[in-house]
mmCIF file of C-alpha atoms in Angstrom:
data_model
loop_
_atom_site.group_PDB
_atom_site.id
_atom_site.type_symbol
_atom_site.label_atom_id
_atom_site.label_comp_id
_atom_site.label_asym_id
_atom_site.label_seq_id
_atom_site.Cartn_x
_atom_site.Cartn_y
_atom_site.Cartn_z
ATOM 1 C CA MET Y 1 -23.792 24.701 7.035
ATOM 2 C CA LYS Y 2 -24.291 23.488 10.619
ATOM 3 C CA SER Y 3 -22.200 20.366 9.970
ATOM 4 C CA VAL Y 4 -19.363 22.507 8.654
ATOM 5 C CA HIS Y 5 -19.449 24.655 11.790
ATOM 6 C CA VAL Y 6 -19.519 21.546 13.989
ATOM 7 C CA ARG Y 7 -16.457 20.110 12.238
ATOM 8 C CA GLN Y 8 -14.644 23.425 12.611
ATOM 9 C CA LEU Y 9 -15.513 23.572 16.307
ATOM 10 C CA VAL Y 10 -14.360 19.965 16.839
ATOM 11 C CA SER Y 11 -11.117 20.686 15.006
ATOM 12 C CA ALA Y 12 -10.469 23.780 17.102
ATOM 13 C CA LEU Y 13 -11.255 22.012 20.373
ATOM 14 C CA VAL Y 14 -9.057 19.005 19.541
ATOM 15 C CA SER Y 15 -6.209 21.288 18.489
ATOM 16 C CA CYS Y 16 -6.422 23.261 21.723
ATOM 17 C CA CYS Y 17 -6.565 20.109 23.828
ATOM 18 C CA LEU Y 18 -3.555 18.611 22.052
ATOM 19 C CA VAL Y 19 -1.540 21.770 22.567
ATOM 20 C CA ALA Y 20 -2.577 21.928 26.216
ATOM 21 C CA LEU Y 21 -1.509 18.323 26.732
ATOM 22 C CA GLY Y 22 1.802 18.903 25.031
ATOM 23 C CA VAL Y 23 1.124 16.231 22.405
ATOM 24 C CA VAL Y 24 2.386 18.358 19.548
ATOM 25 C CA ALA Y 25 5.236 19.880 21.467
ATOM 26 C CA ALA Y 26 7.381 16.749 21.542
ATOM 27 C CA SER Y 27 10.873 17.206 20.221
ATOM 28 C CA PRO Y 28 11.371 15.567 16.819
ATOM 29 C CA PRO Y 29 14.104 12.975 16.323
ATOM 30 C CA ALA Y 30 17.475 14.322 15.256
ATOM 31 C CA GLY Y 31 17.385 15.319 11.611
ATOM 32 C CA ALA Y 32 13.606 14.950 11.316
ATOM 33 C CA ALA Y 33 11.803 17.171 8.852
ATOM 34 C CA ALA Y 34 9.523 19.820 10.307
ATOM 35 C CA ALA Y 35 5.890 18.729 10.567
ATOM 36 C CA PRO Y 36 2.834 20.984 11.002
ATOM 37 C CA ILE Y 37 2.260 22.057 14.609
ATOM 38 C CA LEU Y 38 -1.528 21.705 14.604
ATOM 39 C CA PRO Y 39 -3.577 18.716 13.446
ATOM 40 C CA GLY Y 40 -6.359 18.653 10.872
ATOM 41 C CA PRO Y 41 -8.499 19.061 8.938
ATOM 42 C CA PHE Y 42 -10.901 16.602 10.557
ATOM 43 C CA ASP Y 43 -13.196 15.933 7.599
ATOM 44 C CA ASP Y 44 -12.521 14.217 4.256
ATOM 45 C CA SER Y 45 -10.724 17.290 2.943
ATOM 46 C CA PHE Y 46 -7.774 15.824 4.848
ATOM 47 C CA TYR Y 47 -7.268 13.467 1.873
ATOM 48 C CA THR Y 48 -7.163 16.217 -0.784
ATOM 49 C CA PRO Y 49 -3.552 17.248 -1.471
ATOM 50 C CA PRO Y 50 -2.704 20.947 -1.400
ATOM 51 C CA SER Y 51 -2.337 22.494 -4.834
ATOM 52 C CA PRO Y 52 0.323 23.306 -5.690
ATOM 53 C CA LEU Y 53 2.270 20.867 -3.547
ATOM 54 C CA PRO Y 54 4.683 22.584 -1.162
ATOM 55 C CA ALA Y 55 8.398 22.140 -1.619
ATOM 56 C CA GLY Y 56 9.972 19.372 0.373
ATOM 57 C CA LYS Y 57 11.526 15.913 0.394
ATOM 58 C CA PRO Y 58 9.849 12.523 0.056
ATOM 59 C CA GLY Y 59 8.550 11.550 3.478
ATOM 60 C CA ASP Y 60 7.982 15.097 4.697
ATOM 61 C CA VAL Y 61 4.697 15.322 6.633
ATOM 62 C CA LEU Y 62 2.260 17.817 5.124
ATOM 63 C CA ARG Y 63 -0.556 17.297 7.635
ATOM 64 C CA TRP Y 64 -1.558 14.927 10.415
ATOM 65 C CA ARG Y 65 -4.365 14.185 12.838
ATOM 66 C CA PRO Y 66 -4.903 11.711 15.696
ATOM 67 C CA THR Y 67 -7.038 8.675 14.919
ATOM 68 C CA VAL Y 68 -8.392 5.621 16.734
ATOM 69 C CA PRO Y 69 -8.334 2.474 14.541
ATOM 70 C CA LEU Y 70 -11.137 0.302 15.854
ATOM 71 C CA LEU Y 71 -9.255 -2.960 16.400
ATOM 72 C CA ASN Y 72 -6.070 -1.675 18.043
ATOM 73 C CA ALA Y 73 -7.151 1.317 20.113
ATOM 74 C CA ALA Y 74 -6.070 -0.398 23.328
ATOM 75 C CA ASN Y 75 -2.463 -1.035 22.386
ATOM 76 C CA ALA Y 76 -1.286 1.742 20.081
ATOM 77 C CA ASP Y 77 -1.256 5.471 19.587
ATOM 78 C CA ALA Y 78 -2.185 6.336 16.026
ATOM 79 C CA TRP Y 79 -2.063 9.243 13.628
ATOM 80 C CA GLN Y 80 -3.195 9.721 10.071
ATOM 81 C CA VAL Y 81 -0.690 11.608 7.939
ATOM 82 C CA MET Y 82 -0.325 13.092 4.487
ATOM 83 C CA TYR Y 83 3.240 12.980 3.256
ATOM 84 C CA LEU Y 84 5.244 13.800 0.161
ATOM 85 C CA SER Y 85 6.179 10.916 -2.122
ATOM 86 C CA THR Y 86 6.964 10.215 -5.777
ATOM 87 C CA ASN Y 87 4.592 9.037 -8.487
ATOM 88 C CA ALA Y 88 5.184 6.512 -11.257
ATOM 89 C CA GLN Y 89 6.544 9.205 -13.547
ATOM 90 C CA GLY Y 90 9.085 10.408 -10.992
ATOM 91 C CA ARG Y 91 7.175 13.542 -9.984
ATOM 92 C CA PRO Y 92 6.270 14.668 -6.470
ATOM 93 C CA ASP Y 93 2.878 13.620 -5.162
ATOM 94 C CA ALA Y 94 1.093 13.459 -1.810
ATOM 95 C CA VAL Y 95 -0.040 10.223 -0.176
ATOM 96 C CA THR Y 96 -1.961 9.528 3.018
ATOM 97 C CA GLY Y 97 -1.428 6.772 5.546
ATOM 98 C CA THR Y 98 -1.569 5.748 9.203
ATOM 99 C CA ILE Y 99 1.247 5.639 11.754
ATOM 100 C CA LEU Y 100 0.854 3.341 14.774
ATOM 101 C CA VAL Y 101 3.179 3.196 17.771
ATOM 102 C CA PRO Y 102 2.641 0.589 20.529
ATOM 103 C CA LYS Y 103 1.820 1.943 23.953
ATOM 104 C CA GLY Y 104 4.073 1.159 26.886
ATOM 105 C CA LYS Y 105 7.194 0.941 24.726
ATOM 106 C CA ASP Y 106 10.031 3.376 24.132
ATOM 107 C CA PRO Y 107 9.352 4.706 20.598
ATOM 108 C CA ALA Y 108 12.993 5.641 20.150
ATOM 109 C CA ALA Y 109 13.915 1.941 20.453
ATOM 110 C CA ALA Y 110 11.085 0.572 18.300
ATOM 111 C CA PRO Y 111 11.764 -1.097 14.943
ATOM 112 C CA ILE Y 112 9.373 -0.064 12.141
ATOM 113 C CA VAL Y 113 7.296 -2.224 9.804
ATOM 114 C CA GLY Y 114 6.328 -0.466 6.589
ATOM 115 C CA TYR Y 115 3.064 -2.277 5.910
ATOM 116 C CA ALA Y 116 1.625 -2.378 2.387
ATOM 117 C CA VAL Y 117 -2.064 -3.314 2.446
ATOM 118 C CA GLY Y 118 -3.764 -5.629 -0.024
ATOM 119 C CA THR Y 119 -6.411 -4.603 -2.560
ATOM 120 C CA GLN Y 120 -9.056 -2.286 -1.105
ATOM 121 C CA GLY Y 121 -10.955 -1.158 -4.213
ATOM 122 C CA PRO Y 122 -11.117 1.941 -6.422
ATOM 123 C CA ALA Y 123 -13.727 3.946 -4.485
ATOM 124 C CA PHE Y 124 -12.575 6.585 -1.995
ATOM 125 C CA LYS Y 125 -14.619 4.917 0.771
ATOM 126 C CA CYS Y 126 -12.304 1.891 0.444
ATOM 127 C CA THR Y 127 -9.198 3.819 1.573
ATOM 128 C CA ALA Y 128 -7.137 1.686 3.957
ATOM 129 C CA SER Y 129 -7.083 4.331 6.706
ATOM 130 C CA LYS Y 130 -10.883 4.482 6.571
ATOM 131 C CA ALA Y 131 -11.072 0.683 6.753
ATOM 132 C CA MET Y 132 -8.831 0.761 9.831
ATOM 133 C CA GLU Y 133 -11.174 3.204 11.539
ATOM 134 C CA ARG Y 134 -14.154 0.965 10.708
ATOM 135 C CA GLY Y 135 -12.341 -2.165 11.846
ATOM 136 C CA THR Y 136 -12.711 -3.829 8.427
ATOM 137 C CA LEU Y 137 -9.095 -3.919 7.219
ATOM 138 C CA TYR Y 138 -8.321 -7.582 6.530
ATOM 139 C CA ASP Y 139 -4.593 -6.909 6.984
ATOM 140 C CA GLN Y 140 -5.200 -5.858 10.591
ATOM 141 C CA PRO Y 141 -4.166 -9.194 12.197
ATOM 142 C CA ALA Y 142 -0.699 -8.930 10.648
ATOM 143 C CA ILE Y 143 -0.436 -5.280 11.724
ATOM 144 C CA ASN Y 144 -1.510 -6.177 15.257
ATOM 145 C CA ASP Y 145 1.108 -8.930 15.429
ATOM 146 C CA SER Y 146 3.788 -6.289 14.945
ATOM 147 C CA LEU Y 147 2.234 -3.882 17.448
ATOM 148 C CA SER Y 148 2.016 -6.656 20.040
ATOM 149 C CA SER Y 149 5.732 -7.324 19.563
ATOM 150 C CA GLY Y 150 6.587 -3.685 20.221
ATOM 151 C CA TYR Y 151 7.081 -2.569 16.626
ATOM 152 C CA ALA Y 152 5.802 0.672 15.134
ATOM 153 C CA VAL Y 153 3.838 0.260 11.898
ATOM 154 C CA ALA Y 154 3.512 2.685 8.981
ATOM 155 C CA VAL Y 155 0.545 1.845 6.715
ATOM 156 C CA THR Y 156 0.280 3.620 3.374
ATOM 157 C CA ASP Y 157 -3.046 4.298 1.658
ATOM 158 C CA TYR Y 158 -1.178 4.399 -1.702
ATOM 159 C CA GLU Y 159 -1.445 7.201 -4.259
ATOM 160 C CA GLY Y 160 -4.790 8.502 -5.458
ATOM 161 C CA TYR Y 161 -7.170 7.935 -2.555
ATOM 162 C CA SER Y 162 -9.029 11.230 -2.283
ATOM 163 C CA PRO Y 163 -12.581 12.354 -3.084
ATOM 164 C CA ALA Y 164 -11.547 13.612 -6.529
ATOM 165 C CA THR Y 165 -8.795 11.217 -7.695
ATOM 166 C CA VAL Y 166 -8.378 7.598 -8.804
ATOM 167 C CA PRO Y 167 -5.932 5.183 -7.111
ATOM 168 C CA THR Y 168 -2.920 4.085 -9.176
ATOM 169 C CA TYR Y 169 -3.698 0.501 -8.236
ATOM 170 C CA ILE Y 170 -1.025 -2.188 -8.743
ATOM 171 C CA THR Y 171 1.435 0.293 -10.311
ATOM 172 C CA GLY Y 172 4.713 -0.744 -8.729
ATOM 173 C CA GLN Y 173 6.541 2.437 -9.683
ATOM 174 C CA SER Y 174 4.037 4.313 -7.510
ATOM 175 C CA MET Y 175 3.551 1.735 -4.741
ATOM 176 C CA GLY Y 176 7.239 1.360 -3.911
ATOM 177 C CA PRO Y 177 7.826 5.024 -3.067
ATOM 178 C CA ALA Y 178 4.492 5.239 -1.208
ATOM 179 C CA VAL Y 179 5.543 2.370 1.079
ATOM 180 C CA ILE Y 180 9.060 3.700 1.617
ATOM 181 C CA ASP Y 181 7.891 7.241 2.304
ATOM 182 C CA SER Y 182 5.298 6.081 4.829
ATOM 183 C CA VAL Y 183 8.255 4.923 6.942
ATOM 184 C CA ARG Y 184 10.062 8.205 6.401
ATOM 185 C CA ALA Y 185 6.871 10.041 7.405
ATOM 186 C CA ALA Y 186 6.647 7.950 10.580
ATOM 187 C CA GLN Y 187 10.209 8.953 11.422
ATOM 188 C CA ASN Y 188 9.441 12.602 10.633
ATOM 189 C CA LEU Y 189 6.238 12.872 12.711
ATOM 190 C CA PRO Y 190 7.331 14.496 16.007
ATOM 191 C CA SER Y 191 4.529 12.935 18.078
ATOM 192 C CA ALA Y 192 5.591 9.410 17.064
ATOM 193 C CA ARG Y 193 9.138 9.923 18.447
ATOM 194 C CA LEU Y 194 10.624 7.173 16.266
ATOM 195 C CA ALA Y 195 14.329 6.959 15.524
ATOM 196 C CA LYS Y 196 15.896 7.608 12.139
ATOM 197 C CA SER Y 197 18.234 4.688 12.822
ATOM 198 C CA ALA Y 198 15.390 2.229 13.539
ATOM 199 C CA LYS Y 199 15.525 -1.153 11.848
ATOM 200 C CA VAL Y 200 12.930 -1.363 9.065
ATOM 201 C CA ILE Y 201 11.114 -4.230 7.337
ATOM 202 C CA PHE Y 202 8.635 -3.902 4.470
ATOM 203 C CA GLN Y 203 5.672 -6.289 4.642
ATOM 204 C CA GLY Y 204 2.536 -6.966 2.610
ATOM 205 C CA TYR Y 205 0.270 -9.481 0.912
ATOM 206 C CA SER Y 206 -1.329 -9.528 -2.576
ATOM 207 C CA GLN Y 207 -1.189 -5.946 -3.860
ATOM 208 C CA GLY Y 208 0.685 -5.305 -0.632
ATOM 209 C CA GLY Y 209 3.134 -8.105 -1.400
ATOM 210 C CA GLY Y 210 3.886 -6.294 -4.624
ATOM 211 C CA GLY Y 211 4.129 -2.965 -2.785
ATOM 212 C CA ALA Y 212 6.545 -4.384 -0.206
ATOM 213 C CA MET Y 213 8.708 -5.987 -2.884
ATOM 214 C CA TRP Y 214 8.762 -2.801 -4.957
ATOM 215 C CA ALA Y 215 9.831 -0.899 -1.849
ATOM 216 C CA GLY Y 216 12.608 -3.448 -1.364
ATOM 217 C CA GLU Y 217 13.786 -3.094 -4.965
ATOM 218 C CA LYS Y 218 13.717 0.711 -4.885
ATOM 219 C CA GLN Y 219 15.169 1.296 -1.425
ATOM 220 C CA PRO Y 220 18.908 1.123 -2.280
ATOM 221 C CA SER Y 221 18.697 4.040 -4.713
ATOM 222 C CA TYR Y 222 15.586 5.844 -3.435
ATOM 223 C CA ALA Y 223 16.089 5.678 0.335
ATOM 224 C CA PRO Y 224 19.628 4.450 1.099
ATOM 225 C CA GLU Y 225 19.477 6.066 4.545
ATOM 226 C CA LEU Y 226 16.834 3.600 5.782
ATOM 227 C CA ASN Y 227 18.149 0.814 8.001
ATOM 228 C CA LEU Y 228 16.329 -1.848 5.997
ATOM 229 C CA VAL Y 229 16.846 -5.410 7.251
ATOM 230 C CA GLY Y 230 14.284 -7.421 5.284
ATOM 231 C CA VAL Y 231 11.216 -7.747 3.068
ATOM 232 C CA VAL Y 232 8.216 -10.027 3.708
ATOM 233 C CA ALA Y 233 5.921 -10.428 0.700
ATOM 234 C CA GLY Y 234 3.067 -12.858 0.095
ATOM 235 C CA GLY Y 235 0.865 -13.425 -2.949
ATOM 236 C CA VAL Y 236 3.103 -11.183 -5.046
ATOM 237 C CA PRO Y 237 1.811 -10.011 -8.459
ATOM 238 C CA ALA Y 238 5.319 -9.810 -9.890
ATOM 239 C CA ASP Y 239 4.453 -9.952 -13.596
ATOM 240 C CA LEU Y 240 1.198 -8.133 -14.377
ATOM 241 C CA THR Y 241 0.991 -9.528 -17.901
ATOM 242 C CA GLU Y 242 1.069 -13.090 -16.579
ATOM 243 C CA VAL Y 243 -1.366 -12.286 -13.780
ATOM 244 C CA ALA Y 244 -3.805 -10.783 -16.305
ATOM 245 C CA LYS Y 245 -3.916 -14.035 -18.271
ATOM 246 C CA GLY Y 246 -5.342 -15.802 -15.255
ATOM 247 C CA LEU Y 247 -8.029 -13.184 -14.603
ATOM 248 C CA ASP Y 248 -9.626 -12.527 -17.986
ATOM 249 C CA GLY Y 249 -12.906 -14.461 -18.011
ATOM 250 C CA TYR Y 250 -12.440 -15.838 -14.495
ATOM 251 C CA ILE Y 251 -13.547 -15.066 -10.956
ATOM 252 C CA GLY Y 252 -10.979 -12.317 -10.395
ATOM 253 C CA PHE Y 253 -11.745 -10.239 -13.477
ATOM 254 C CA GLY Y 254 -12.688 -7.260 -11.289
ATOM 255 C CA PHE Y 255 -9.073 -7.013 -10.154
ATOM 256 C CA LEU Y 256 -7.924 -6.957 -13.773
ATOM 257 C CA ALA Y 257 -10.374 -4.170 -14.572
ATOM 258 C CA PHE Y 258 -9.197 -2.226 -11.503
ATOM 259 C CA ALA Y 259 -5.558 -2.758 -12.546
ATOM 260 C CA ALA Y 260 -6.303 -1.246 -15.950
ATOM 261 C CA VAL Y 261 -7.935 1.734 -14.244
ATOM 262 C CA GLY Y 262 -4.955 2.080 -11.886
ATOM 263 C CA LEU Y 263 -2.337 1.971 -14.625
ATOM 264 C CA ASP Y 264 -4.338 4.498 -16.621
ATOM 265 C CA ALA Y 265 -4.416 6.807 -13.595
ATOM 266 C CA ALA Y 266 -0.649 6.475 -13.219
ATOM 267 C CA TYR Y 267 0.079 6.976 -16.926
ATOM 268 C CA PRO Y 268 -2.349 9.331 -18.741
ATOM 269 C CA ASP Y 269 -0.710 8.428 -22.071
ATOM 270 C CA LEU Y 270 -2.382 5.013 -21.904
ATOM 271 C CA LYS Y 271 -5.800 6.566 -22.693
ATOM 272 C CA LEU Y 272 -7.918 3.688 -21.388
ATOM 273 C CA ASP Y 273 -11.156 5.498 -22.249
ATOM 274 C CA SER Y 274 -10.335 5.316 -25.968
ATOM 275 C CA PHE Y 275 -10.503 1.496 -25.771
ATOM 276 C CA LEU Y 276 -13.773 1.247 -23.825
ATOM 277 C CA ASN Y 277 -17.229 0.592 -25.207
ATOM 278 C CA ASP Y 278 -20.322 2.162 -23.617
ATOM 279 C CA THR Y 279 -20.655 -0.693 -21.121
ATOM 280 C CA GLY Y 280 -17.026 -0.312 -20.110
ATOM 281 C CA ARG Y 281 -17.332 3.433 -19.606
ATOM 282 C CA GLN Y 282 -20.494 3.113 -17.537
ATOM 283 C CA GLN Y 283 -19.388 0.221 -15.336
ATOM 284 C CA LEU Y 284 -15.845 1.424 -14.699
ATOM 285 C CA SER Y 285 -17.177 4.878 -13.849
ATOM 286 C CA ASP Y 286 -19.534 3.275 -11.342
ATOM 287 C CA ALA Y 287 -16.715 1.148 -9.914
ATOM 288 C CA LYS Y 288 -14.553 4.212 -9.301
ATOM 289 C CA LYS Y 289 -17.342 5.661 -7.152
ATOM 290 C CA ASN Y 290 -18.711 2.585 -5.416
ATOM 291 C CA ALA Y 291 -16.581 -0.568 -5.671
ATOM 292 C CA CYS Y 292 -14.529 -2.098 -2.870
ATOM 293 C CA VAL Y 293 -13.212 -5.680 -2.839
ATOM 294 C CA ALA Y 294 -16.638 -7.283 -2.386
ATOM 295 C CA GLU Y 295 -18.051 -5.424 -5.381
ATOM 296 C CA LEU Y 296 -15.044 -6.280 -7.537
ATOM 297 C CA LEU Y 297 -15.740 -9.947 -6.883
ATOM 298 C CA LEU Y 298 -19.540 -9.917 -6.931
ATOM 299 C CA ASN Y 299 -20.140 -7.612 -9.894
ATOM 300 C CA TYR Y 300 -17.319 -8.575 -12.254
ATOM 301 C CA SER Y 301 -16.690 -12.293 -11.812
ATOM 302 C CA PHE Y 302 -16.185 -14.210 -15.086
ATOM 303 C CA LYS Y 303 -16.373 -11.063 -17.218
ATOM 304 C CA LYS Y 304 -13.953 -10.587 -20.109
ATOM 305 C CA ILE Y 305 -11.913 -7.717 -21.473
ATOM 306 C CA SER Y 306 -13.970 -7.988 -24.659
ATOM 307 C CA ASP Y 307 -17.161 -7.266 -22.670
ATOM 308 C CA TYR Y 308 -15.895 -3.763 -21.882
ATOM 309 C CA THR Y 309 -13.707 -2.729 -24.820
ATOM 310 C CA THR Y 310 -13.710 -2.225 -28.561
ATOM 311 C CA SER Y 311 -10.142 -3.575 -28.656
ATOM 312 C CA ASN Y 312 -7.788 -4.995 -26.035
ATOM 313 C CA PRO Y 313 -5.502 -2.245 -24.674
ATOM 314 C CA LEU Y 314 -3.117 -4.725 -23.028
ATOM 315 C CA ALA Y 315 -1.862 -5.874 -26.434
ATOM 316 C CA THR Y 316 -0.767 -2.414 -27.579
ATOM 317 C CA PRO Y 317 2.878 -1.257 -27.500
ATOM 318 C CA GLN Y 318 2.063 1.595 -25.091
ATOM 319 C CA TRP Y 319 0.462 -0.716 -22.536
ATOM 320 C CA GLN Y 320 3.118 -3.399 -22.962
ATOM 321 C CA ALA Y 321 5.834 -0.822 -22.285
ATOM 322 C CA ARG Y 322 4.161 0.365 -19.081
ATOM 323 C CA LEU Y 323 3.535 -3.204 -17.931
ATOM 324 C CA ALA Y 324 7.214 -3.969 -18.474
ATOM 325 C CA GLN Y 325 8.193 -0.963 -16.339
ATOM 326 C CA ASN Y 326 6.081 -2.421 -13.534
ATOM 327 C CA LYS Y 327 7.490 -5.957 -13.608
ATOM 328 C CA LEU Y 328 9.490 -6.951 -10.538
ATOM 329 C CA GLY Y 329 12.940 -8.495 -10.727
ATOM 330 C CA ALA Y 330 15.152 -5.932 -12.449
ATOM 331 C CA ASN Y 331 16.649 -4.589 -9.205
ATOM 332 C CA PRO Y 332 16.635 -7.360 -6.583
ATOM 333 C CA PRO Y 333 16.577 -6.247 -2.928
ATOM 334 C CA ARG Y 334 19.876 -6.138 -1.079
ATOM 335 C CA VAL Y 335 18.364 -7.538 2.122
ATOM 336 C CA PRO Y 336 16.929 -10.957 3.048
ATOM 337 C CA VAL Y 337 13.457 -11.782 1.689
ATOM 338 C CA PHE Y 338 10.661 -14.081 2.832
ATOM 339 C CA GLN Y 339 8.348 -14.692 -0.128
ATOM 340 C CA TYR Y 340 5.287 -16.915 0.202
ATOM 341 C CA HIS Y 341 2.300 -17.866 -1.915
ATOM 342 C CA ALA Y 342 -0.874 -19.937 -1.965
ATOM 343 C CA SER Y 343 -0.243 -23.148 -3.886
ATOM 344 C CA THR Y 344 -3.679 -22.977 -5.521
ATOM 345 C CA ASP Y 345 -3.897 -19.213 -5.970
ATOM 346 C CA GLU Y 346 -6.788 -18.441 -8.311
ATOM 347 C CA ILE Y 347 -6.214 -14.644 -8.355
ATOM 348 C CA VAL Y 348 -2.437 -14.099 -8.488
ATOM 349 C CA ASN Y 349 -1.101 -17.180 -10.208
ATOM 350 C CA THR Y 350 1.704 -18.985 -8.412
ATOM 351 C CA PRO Y 351 4.123 -19.697 -11.314
ATOM 352 C CA GLN Y 352 4.864 -16.022 -12.008
ATOM 353 C CA ALA Y 353 5.678 -15.492 -8.329
ATOM 354 C CA GLU Y 354 7.934 -18.535 -8.316
ATOM 355 C CA THR Y 355 9.726 -17.063 -11.337
ATOM 356 C CA LEU Y 356 10.479 -13.977 -9.247
ATOM 357 C CA HIS Y 357 11.799 -16.219 -6.473
ATOM 358 C CA ARG Y 358 14.200 -17.891 -8.912
ATOM 359 C CA THR Y 359 15.264 -14.505 -10.286
ATOM 360 C CA TYR Y 360 16.131 -13.250 -6.818
ATOM 361 C CA CYS Y 361 18.004 -16.427 -5.947
ATOM 362 C CA ALA Y 362 20.047 -16.194 -9.151
ATOM 363 C CA ALA Y 363 20.936 -12.618 -8.205
ATOM 364 C CA GLY Y 364 22.250 -13.706 -4.810
ATOM 365 C CA VAL Y 365 19.327 -12.573 -2.647
ATOM 366 C CA ARG Y 366 19.090 -14.539 0.589
ATOM 367 C CA GLU Y 367 15.492 -15.643 0.117
ATOM 368 C CA GLN Y 368 13.179 -18.107 1.814
ATOM 369 C CA TRP Y 369 10.313 -19.280 -0.442
ATOM 370 C CA LYS Y 370 7.294 -21.090 0.964
ATOM 371 C CA THR Y 371 3.888 -22.178 -0.371
ATOM 372 C CA TYR Y 372 0.755 -22.977 1.602
ATOM 373 C CA ILE Y 373 -2.154 -25.219 0.680
ATOM 374 C CA SER Y 374 -4.704 -22.414 0.353
ATOM 375 C CA ASP Y 375 -6.387 -20.086 -2.109
ATOM 376 C CA HIS Y 376 -5.554 -16.421 -2.514
ATOM 377 C CA ALA Y 377 -7.938 -15.044 0.104
ATOM 378 C CA THR Y 378 -6.871 -17.464 2.834
ATOM 379 C CA GLY Y 379 -3.196 -17.265 1.907
ATOM 380 C CA ILE Y 380 -2.696 -14.160 4.027
ATOM 381 C CA LEU Y 381 -3.934 -16.041 7.105
ATOM 382 C CA ALA Y 382 -1.962 -19.159 6.243
ATOM 383 C CA GLY Y 383 1.281 -17.213 6.080
ATOM 384 C CA ASN Y 384 0.808 -14.682 8.885
ATOM 385 C CA ALA Y 385 2.441 -16.668 11.687
ATOM 386 C CA ASP Y 386 5.541 -17.569 9.673
ATOM 387 C CA ALA Y 387 5.784 -14.043 8.305
ATOM 388 C CA HIS Y 388 5.643 -12.551 11.782
ATOM 389 C CA GLN Y 389 8.229 -14.961 13.177
ATOM 390 C CA TRP Y 390 10.527 -14.131 10.268
ATOM 391 C CA ILE Y 391 10.157 -10.427 11.129
ATOM 392 C CA VAL Y 392 10.895 -11.084 14.807
ATOM 393 C CA ASN Y 393 14.038 -12.994 13.874
ATOM 394 C CA ARG Y 394 15.325 -10.256 11.596
ATOM 395 C CA PHE Y 395 14.750 -7.522 14.174
ATOM 396 C CA THR Y 396 16.572 -9.575 16.816
ATOM 397 C CA GLY Y 397 19.520 -10.086 14.466
ATOM 398 C CA ALA Y 398 19.222 -13.820 13.753
ATOM 399 C CA ALA Y 399 20.713 -15.060 10.495
ATOM 400 C CA ALA Y 400 18.175 -15.165 7.685
ATOM 401 C CA PRO Y 401 17.236 -18.589 6.273
ATOM 402 C CA SER Y 402 17.414 -19.367 2.552
ATOM 403 C CA ASN Y 403 16.170 -22.255 0.437
ATOM 404 C CA CYS Y 404 17.517 -21.010 -2.875
#
């Protein structure tokens, strides 16, 4: 009970200090949705959505609190937020994320990068905002590049990261809105003081490359008011069926298992449990509680679907239909795209990403495609400098390159 009282006291003291300093009294940008006046809660209940969800629009801020990400405390103000979004079935949901605004810059003039993080893992402890606080988010160098250039960054945690829920991992129909609405939430948070008219770019690698590309495909119909000027996406899992073929029985099997769990969380009609054997039930249950990226690689390398199931769910009509709904390419972005990939990618195979590149080119997208001599894990580092320069050029209004 003492710890509960301590958290309550801390929350009350922080709230009073913020009010006294005028932090929460800043005027919101024109047209911004109302956000809660006081911050909190300051424990993990912050991640549990209210039930029922309040009425509102995607991007409305439900709660917020100040935070200090370990590796960028010196150059950015930061807030964690919970905001309204839309799940894979088109229903309202609540998603958490982190908003960062560079210090010493005029927020009203800052462009915004909607950053989609790569795979974190199914356990709640893996949540991207928690990783940022610990200083363990491997996407942080790319995020810091944007902050150093004077750009605000909105980082979604994606749907399902709470103590009692399961992430809808790799489900594009959920990731796209989560990325888009993190930017809307950044614009709606009064303390951030960002402009509704700010130029926006979606960026990400691996799962995040998929999330950024899904945001780009969905933006014209889902968020036409955003001033989107580009999409940067690396290591994109564009076709989940093709990606799965390269994971079953190989080093990245843990990501395939997590993808099955994520799709099942997004679509209860898939009934993953009915396909699992006792080993599958036990190990996937443990993964949901304990596994981050390291565990997905260490504990599941070279496993097979047949090790965990009585029959392969991916081959069924229900699963094939859901996989098809989460295949990129049907609605190409209407803005320039920089898509890159590791040439020897052992996790997200390169040919399916190159197929997406050709699809976009055929549809008239102004796209630059580039490969790097690297594997999947090092591909994010290999492409960071070019990705950041591409972002800088788009925000300054330079013409976008294309090698279609």
